[in-house]
C-alpha positions as a LaTeX table, in Angstrom:
\begin{tabular}{lrrr}
\hline
Residue & $x$ (\AA) & $y$ (\AA) & $z$ (\AA) \\
\hline
Met1 & $-17.12$ & 18.09 & $-5.27$ \\
Glu2 & $-13.69$ & 17.07 & $-6.62$ \\
Ser3 & $-13.41$ & 16.11 & $-10.21$ \\
Ile4 & $-12.73$ & 12.73 & $-11.19$ \\
Lys5 & $-9.23$ & 13.56 & $-12.01$ \\
Glu6 & $-8.77$ & 14.72 & $-8.66$ \\
Leu7 & $-10.34$ & 11.84 & $-6.99$ \\
Arg8 & $-8.09$ & 9.44 & $-8.90$ \\
Lys9 & $-5.01$ & 11.20 & $-7.32$ \\
Met10 & $-6.68$ & 11.25 & $-4.00$ \\
Cys11 & $-8.21$ & 7.67 & $-3.80$ \\
Gln12 & $-6.33$ & 5.58 & $-6.35$ \\
Gly13 & $-2.78$ & 6.76 & $-6.61$ \\
Pro14 & 0.42 & 4.55 & $-7.49$ \\
Arg15 & $-0.67$ & 0.97 & $-6.36$ \\
Lys16 & 1.44 & $-1.14$ & $-8.79$ \\
Thr17 & 2.27 & $-3.53$ & $-6.09$ \\
Tyr18 & $-1.44$ & $-4.45$ & $-5.52$ \\
Asp19 & $-2.99$ & $-3.83$ & $-8.92$ \\
Thr20 & $-3.27$ & $-6.18$ & $-11.75$ \\
Trp21 & $-3.90$ & $-5.30$ & $-15.41$ \\
Tyr22 & $-7.59$ & $-5.96$ & $-14.90$ \\
Gly23 & $-7.84$ & $-4.04$ & $-11.80$ \\
Ile24 & $-5.91$ & $-0.84$ & $-13.52$ \\
Asn25 & $-7.59$ & $-0.97$ & $-16.82$ \\
Ile26 & $-11.22$ & $-2.23$ & $-16.10$ \\
Cys27 & $-12.16$ & $-2.13$ & $-12.36$ \\
Arg28 & $-10.46$ & 1.27 & $-11.33$ \\
Arg29 & $-11.56$ & 3.06 & $-14.52$ \\
Ile30 & $-15.11$ & 2.23 & $-13.40$ \\
Ser31 & $-15.01$ & 2.22 & $-9.61$ \\
Ile32 & $-13.97$ & 5.85 & $-9.28$ \\
Tyr33 & $-17.38$ & 6.98 & $-10.74$ \\
Ile34 & $-19.11$ & 5.03 & $-8.21$ \\
Thr35 & $-16.97$ & 6.40 & $-5.64$ \\
Arg36 & $-17.66$ & 9.94 & $-6.47$ \\
Ala37 & $-21.51$ & 9.05 & $-6.61$ \\
Ile38 & $-21.57$ & 7.67 & $-3.00$ \\
Ile39 & $-19.19$ & 10.06 & $-1.24$ \\
Pro40 & $-21.84$ & 12.78 & $-0.85$ \\
Leu41 & $-24.13$ & 10.18 & 0.64 \\
Gly42 & $-21.91$ & 9.98 & 3.75 \\
Val43 & $-21.49$ & 6.23 & 3.64 \\
Ser44 & $-18.50$ & 4.32 & 5.28 \\
Ala45 & $-16.01$ & 2.25 & 3.65 \\
Asp46 & $-17.18$ & $-0.61$ & 5.85 \\
Phe47 & $-20.76$ & $-0.01$ & 4.60 \\
Val48 & $-19.49$ & $-0.54$ & 1.05 \\
Thr49 & $-17.58$ & $-3.54$ & 2.01 \\
Ile50 & $-20.83$ & $-5.05$ & 3.37 \\
Val51 & $-22.46$ & $-4.24$ & 0.14 \\
Phe52 & $-19.90$ & $-5.81$ & $-1.99$ \\
Met53 & $-19.81$ & $-9.02$ & 0.19 \\
Ala54 & $-23.64$ & $-9.37$ & $-0.32$ \\
Val55 & $-22.95$ & $-8.97$ & $-4.14$ \\
Gly56 & $-20.59$ & $-11.66$ & $-4.20$ \\
Ile57 & $-22.51$ & $-14.06$ & $-2.23$ \\
Leu58 & $-25.24$ & $-13.33$ & $-4.56$ \\
Ala59 & $-23.21$ & $-14.08$ & $-7.60$ \\
Cys60 & $-22.26$ & $-17.46$ & $-6.05$ \\
Leu61 & $-26.04$ & $-18.34$ & $-5.64$ \\
Phe62 & $-26.69$ & $-17.30$ & $-9.18$ \\
Phe63 & $-23.92$ & $-19.84$ & $-10.30$ \\
Ala64 & $-25.57$ & $-22.52$ & $-8.13$ \\
Leu65 & $-28.74$ & $-22.46$ & $-10.00$ \\
Gly66 & $-27.33$ & $-24.28$ & $-12.83$ \\
Asn67 & $-29.01$ & $-22.70$ & $-15.83$ \\
Asn68 & $-27.91$ & $-20.24$ & $-18.56$ \\
Phe69 & $-29.96$ & $-17.19$ & $-17.00$ \\
Gly70 & $-28.21$ & $-17.79$ & $-13.62$ \\
Phe71 & $-24.94$ & $-18.09$ & $-15.19$ \\
Ile72 & $-25.29$ & $-14.59$ & $-16.91$ \\
Leu73 & $-26.49$ & $-12.94$ & $-13.75$ \\
Gly74 & $-23.62$ & $-14.71$ & $-11.85$ \\
Val75 & $-21.02$ & $-13.36$ & $-14.30$ \\
Ala76 & $-22.48$ & $-9.84$ & $-14.20$ \\
Ala77 & $-22.75$ & $-9.85$ & $-10.27$ \\
Leu78 & $-19.21$ & $-11.11$ & $-9.97$ \\
Gln79 & $-17.99$ & $-8.34$ & $-12.25$ \\
Leu80 & $-19.82$ & $-5.84$ & $-9.99$ \\
Trp81 & $-18.31$ & $-7.33$ & $-6.99$ \\
Tyr82 & $-14.73$ & $-6.98$ & $-8.39$ \\
Ile83 & $-15.46$ & $-3.11$ & $-9.11$ \\
Leu84 & $-17.02$ & $-2.71$ & $-5.65$ \\
Asp85 & $-13.89$ & $-4.19$ & $-4.08$ \\
His86 & $-12.00$ & $-1.16$ & $-5.08$ \\
Val87 & $-14.71$ & 1.38 & $-4.07$ \\
Asp88 & $-14.50$ & 0.48 & $-0.41$ \\
Gly89 & $-10.76$ & 1.37 & $-0.37$ \\
Glu90 & $-11.17$ & 4.42 & $-2.44$ \\
Val91 & $-13.84$ & 5.74 & 0.08 \\
Ala92 & $-11.58$ & 4.94 & 2.89 \\
Arg93 & $-8.65$ & 6.59 & 1.37 \\
Tyr94 & $-10.81$ & 9.72 & 0.49 \\
Arg95 & $-12.12$ & 10.05 & 4.16 \\
Asn96 & $-8.53$ & 9.17 & 5.51 \\
Lys97 & $-10.00$ & 6.25 & 7.60 \\
Ser98 & $-8.24$ & 3.30 & 6.41 \\
Thr99 & $-8.28$ & 0.84 & 9.43 \\
Val100 & $-6.86$ & $-2.66$ & 10.26 \\
Thr101 & $-10.35$ & $-3.79$ & 10.89 \\
Gly102 & $-11.40$ & $-2.68$ & 7.47 \\
Thr103 & $-8.60$ & $-4.44$ & 5.87 \\
Tyr104 & $-9.38$ & $-7.73$ & 7.76 \\
Phe105 & $-13.03$ & $-7.54$ & 6.83 \\
Asp106 & $-11.97$ & $-6.89$ & 3.21 \\
Lys107 & $-9.60$ & $-10.01$ & 3.22 \\
Met108 & $-12.15$ & $-12.14$ & 5.00 \\
Val109 & $-14.72$ & $-11.31$ & 2.15 \\
His110 & $-12.04$ & $-12.47$ & $-0.54$ \\
Phe111 & $-11.72$ & $-15.72$ & 1.21 \\
Val112 & $-15.47$ & $-16.41$ & 1.40 \\
Val113 & $-16.27$ & $-15.52$ & $-2.02$ \\
His114 & $-13.25$ & $-16.78$ & $-3.93$ \\
Thr115 & $-13.97$ & $-20.15$ & $-2.39$ \\
Ser116 & $-17.65$ & $-20.15$ & $-2.78$ \\
Tyr117 & $-17.88$ & $-19.38$ & $-6.31$ \\
Tyr118 & $-16.05$ & $-22.38$ & $-7.39$ \\
Phe119 & $-18.10$ & $-24.65$ & $-5.01$ \\
Cys120 & $-21.26$ & $-22.99$ & $-6.46$ \\
Leu121 & $-20.00$ & $-23.32$ & $-10.10$ \\
Gly122 & $-19.52$ & $-26.93$ & $-9.46$ \\
Trp123 & $-22.97$ & $-27.31$ & $-7.87$ \\
Gly124 & $-24.44$ & $-25.33$ & $-10.93$ \\
Ala125 & $-22.75$ & $-27.56$ & $-13.38$ \\
His126 & $-24.07$ & $-30.73$ & $-11.55$ \\
Arg127 & $-27.68$ & $-29.56$ & $-11.77$ \\
Asp128 & $-27.16$ & $-28.67$ & $-15.37$ \\
Leu129 & $-25.38$ & $-31.66$ & $-16.54$ \\
Gly130 & $-26.38$ & $-34.14$ & $-13.97$ \\
Asn131 & $-22.57$ & $-35.13$ & $-13.49$ \\
Ser132 & $-21.54$ & $-35.52$ & $-9.79$ \\
Ala133 & $-17.87$ & $-35.24$ & $-10.90$ \\
Ala134 & $-18.61$ & $-31.41$ & $-11.21$ \\
Val135 & $-19.12$ & $-31.01$ & $-7.60$ \\
Ala136 & $-15.78$ & $-32.72$ & $-6.77$ \\
Ile137 & $-14.08$ & $-30.43$ & $-9.28$ \\
Gly138 & $-15.53$ & $-27.31$ & $-7.81$ \\
Tyr139 & $-14.65$ & $-28.42$ & $-4.38$ \\
Ile140 & $-11.15$ & $-29.09$ & $-5.33$ \\
Ala141 & $-10.85$ & $-25.86$ & $-7.08$ \\
Gly142 & $-12.46$ & $-23.88$ & $-3.98$ \\
Ile143 & $-10.08$ & $-25.54$ & $-1.58$ \\
Ser144 & $-7.08$ & $-24.92$ & $-3.75$ \\
Thr145 & $-7.94$ & $-21.16$ & $-4.35$ \\
Leu146 & $-8.54$ & $-21.04$ & $-0.51$ \\
Met147 & $-4.85$ & $-22.59$ & 0.24 \\
Ile148 & $-3.14$ & $-20.35$ & $-2.30$ \\
Thr149 & $-4.68$ & $-17.23$ & $-0.75$ \\
Ala150 & $-3.85$ & $-18.40$ & 2.81 \\
Ser151 & $-0.33$ & $-19.14$ & 1.92 \\
Glu152 & 0.15 & $-15.60$ & 0.83 \\
Asp153 & $-1.35$ & $-14.12$ & 3.90 \\
Leu154 & 0.62 & $-16.55$ & 6.04 \\
Ile155 & 3.71 & $-14.73$ & 4.97 \\
His156 & 2.55 & $-11.53$ & 6.45 \\
Ser157 & 1.39 & $-13.10$ & 9.71 \\
Thr158 & 4.65 & $-14.86$ & 10.13 \\
Val159 & 6.56 & $-11.73$ & 9.44 \\
Leu160 & 4.62 & $-9.87$ & 12.17 \\
Glu161 & 4.68 & $-12.65$ & 14.68 \\
Arg162 & 8.62 & $-12.84$ & 14.35 \\
Phe163 & 8.92 & $-9.12$ & 14.46 \\
Met164 & 6.76 & $-8.84$ & 17.64 \\
Phe165 & 8.81 & $-11.47$ & 19.55 \\
Glu166 & 12.32 & $-10.88$ & 18.27 \\
Arg167 & 12.28 & $-7.09$ & 17.67 \\
Lys168 & 14.82 & $-7.24$ & 14.91 \\
Glu169 & 15.37 & $-6.88$ & 11.33 \\
Ile170 & 13.54 & $-9.73$ & 9.21 \\
Thr171 & 15.13 & $-11.14$ & 6.09 \\
Phe172 & 13.80 & $-13.42$ & 3.57 \\
Lys173 & 15.61 & $-16.38$ & 1.96 \\
Gly174 & 16.38 & $-15.56$ & $-1.74$ \\
Arg175 & 16.81 & $-11.92$ & $-1.21$ \\
Asp176 & 19.96 & $-9.92$ & $-1.65$ \\
Glu177 & 21.58 & $-7.78$ & 1.16 \\
Arg178 & 19.35 & $-4.85$ & 0.35 \\
Gly179 & 16.00 & $-7.02$ & 0.51 \\
Asn180 & 15.59 & $-7.15$ & $-3.08$ \\
Leu181 & 14.04 & $-10.21$ & $-4.80$ \\
Pro182 & 16.23 & $-12.11$ & $-7.41$ \\
Asp183 & 15.90 & $-11.36$ & $-11.08$ \\
Pro184 & 12.24 & $-12.64$ & $-12.00$ \\
Lys185 & 13.78 & $-14.09$ & $-15.28$ \\
Lys186 & 15.67 & $-16.54$ & $-13.01$ \\
Lys187 & 12.64 & $-18.07$ & $-11.22$ \\
Ser188 & 12.90 & $-21.72$ & $-10.41$ \\
Ile189 & 10.55 & $-23.96$ & $-12.19$ \\
Ala190 & 8.57 & $-24.61$ & $-8.88$ \\
Arg191 & 8.10 & $-20.82$ & $-8.45$ \\
Ser192 & 7.07 & $-20.25$ & $-11.89$ \\
Leu193 & 4.42 & $-23.09$ & $-11.58$ \\
Tyr194 & 3.10 & $-21.62$ & $-8.47$ \\
Asn195 & 2.76 & $-18.20$ & $-9.91$ \\
Phe196 & 0.75 & $-19.68$ & $-13.00$ \\
Ile197 & $-1.66$ & $-21.54$ & $-10.91$ \\
His198 & $-2.21$ & $-18.45$ & $-8.57$ \\
Ile199 & $-2.88$ & $-16.39$ & $-11.61$ \\
Val200 & $-5.49$ & $-19.01$ & $-13.11$ \\
Cys201 & $-7.24$ & $-19.44$ & $-9.73$ \\
Thr202 & $-7.46$ & $-15.78$ & $-8.85$ \\
Phe203 & $-7.92$ & $-13.85$ & $-12.29$ \\
Pro204 & $-9.27$ & $-11.32$ & $-12.80$ \\
His205 & $-9.12$ & $-9.89$ & $-9.20$ \\
Asp206 & $-5.67$ & $-10.79$ & $-8.20$ \\
\hline
\end{tabular}
């Protein structure tokens, strides 16, 4: 069996485009040990995705209980969900079996869990405090998160659709002739506000 250091090179590698500070310094430091433990068991990356989906839904249900014990269990389960979210990709890269289906399933789980835990937090707060406004706030937060995540995925689907029909080079408004984004220090106020809202809604996962 490969060492942890060797597995990090094989399964993690340079992923600066996708990883956040939390992912690099917390999740991936822990996830590789779980990956090393389950690789000899022969489980697939899709099986790990199913497990981490179940953990994410369980976290949401804990939040919905509306008591301190449920909140603590929900936080713990949600952190485990973030870690397992890295494990399925590591297993896929180790077995060299990364598939479009697996990526789609992984993204679908993100949509479900990211939206649901805001709903459940709102419902749990309503049960604990007796304030129906908490349900509305949770609903708004969940829908907002869903829309922000969907807006990012729409970029990829739009690019793919245009490429399939036009079969020509695709360019983005705001990029230079080499396809590079403008200096991040020169972002518009609207773009800066969008980035801030995105970070708040998806931290620590994305």
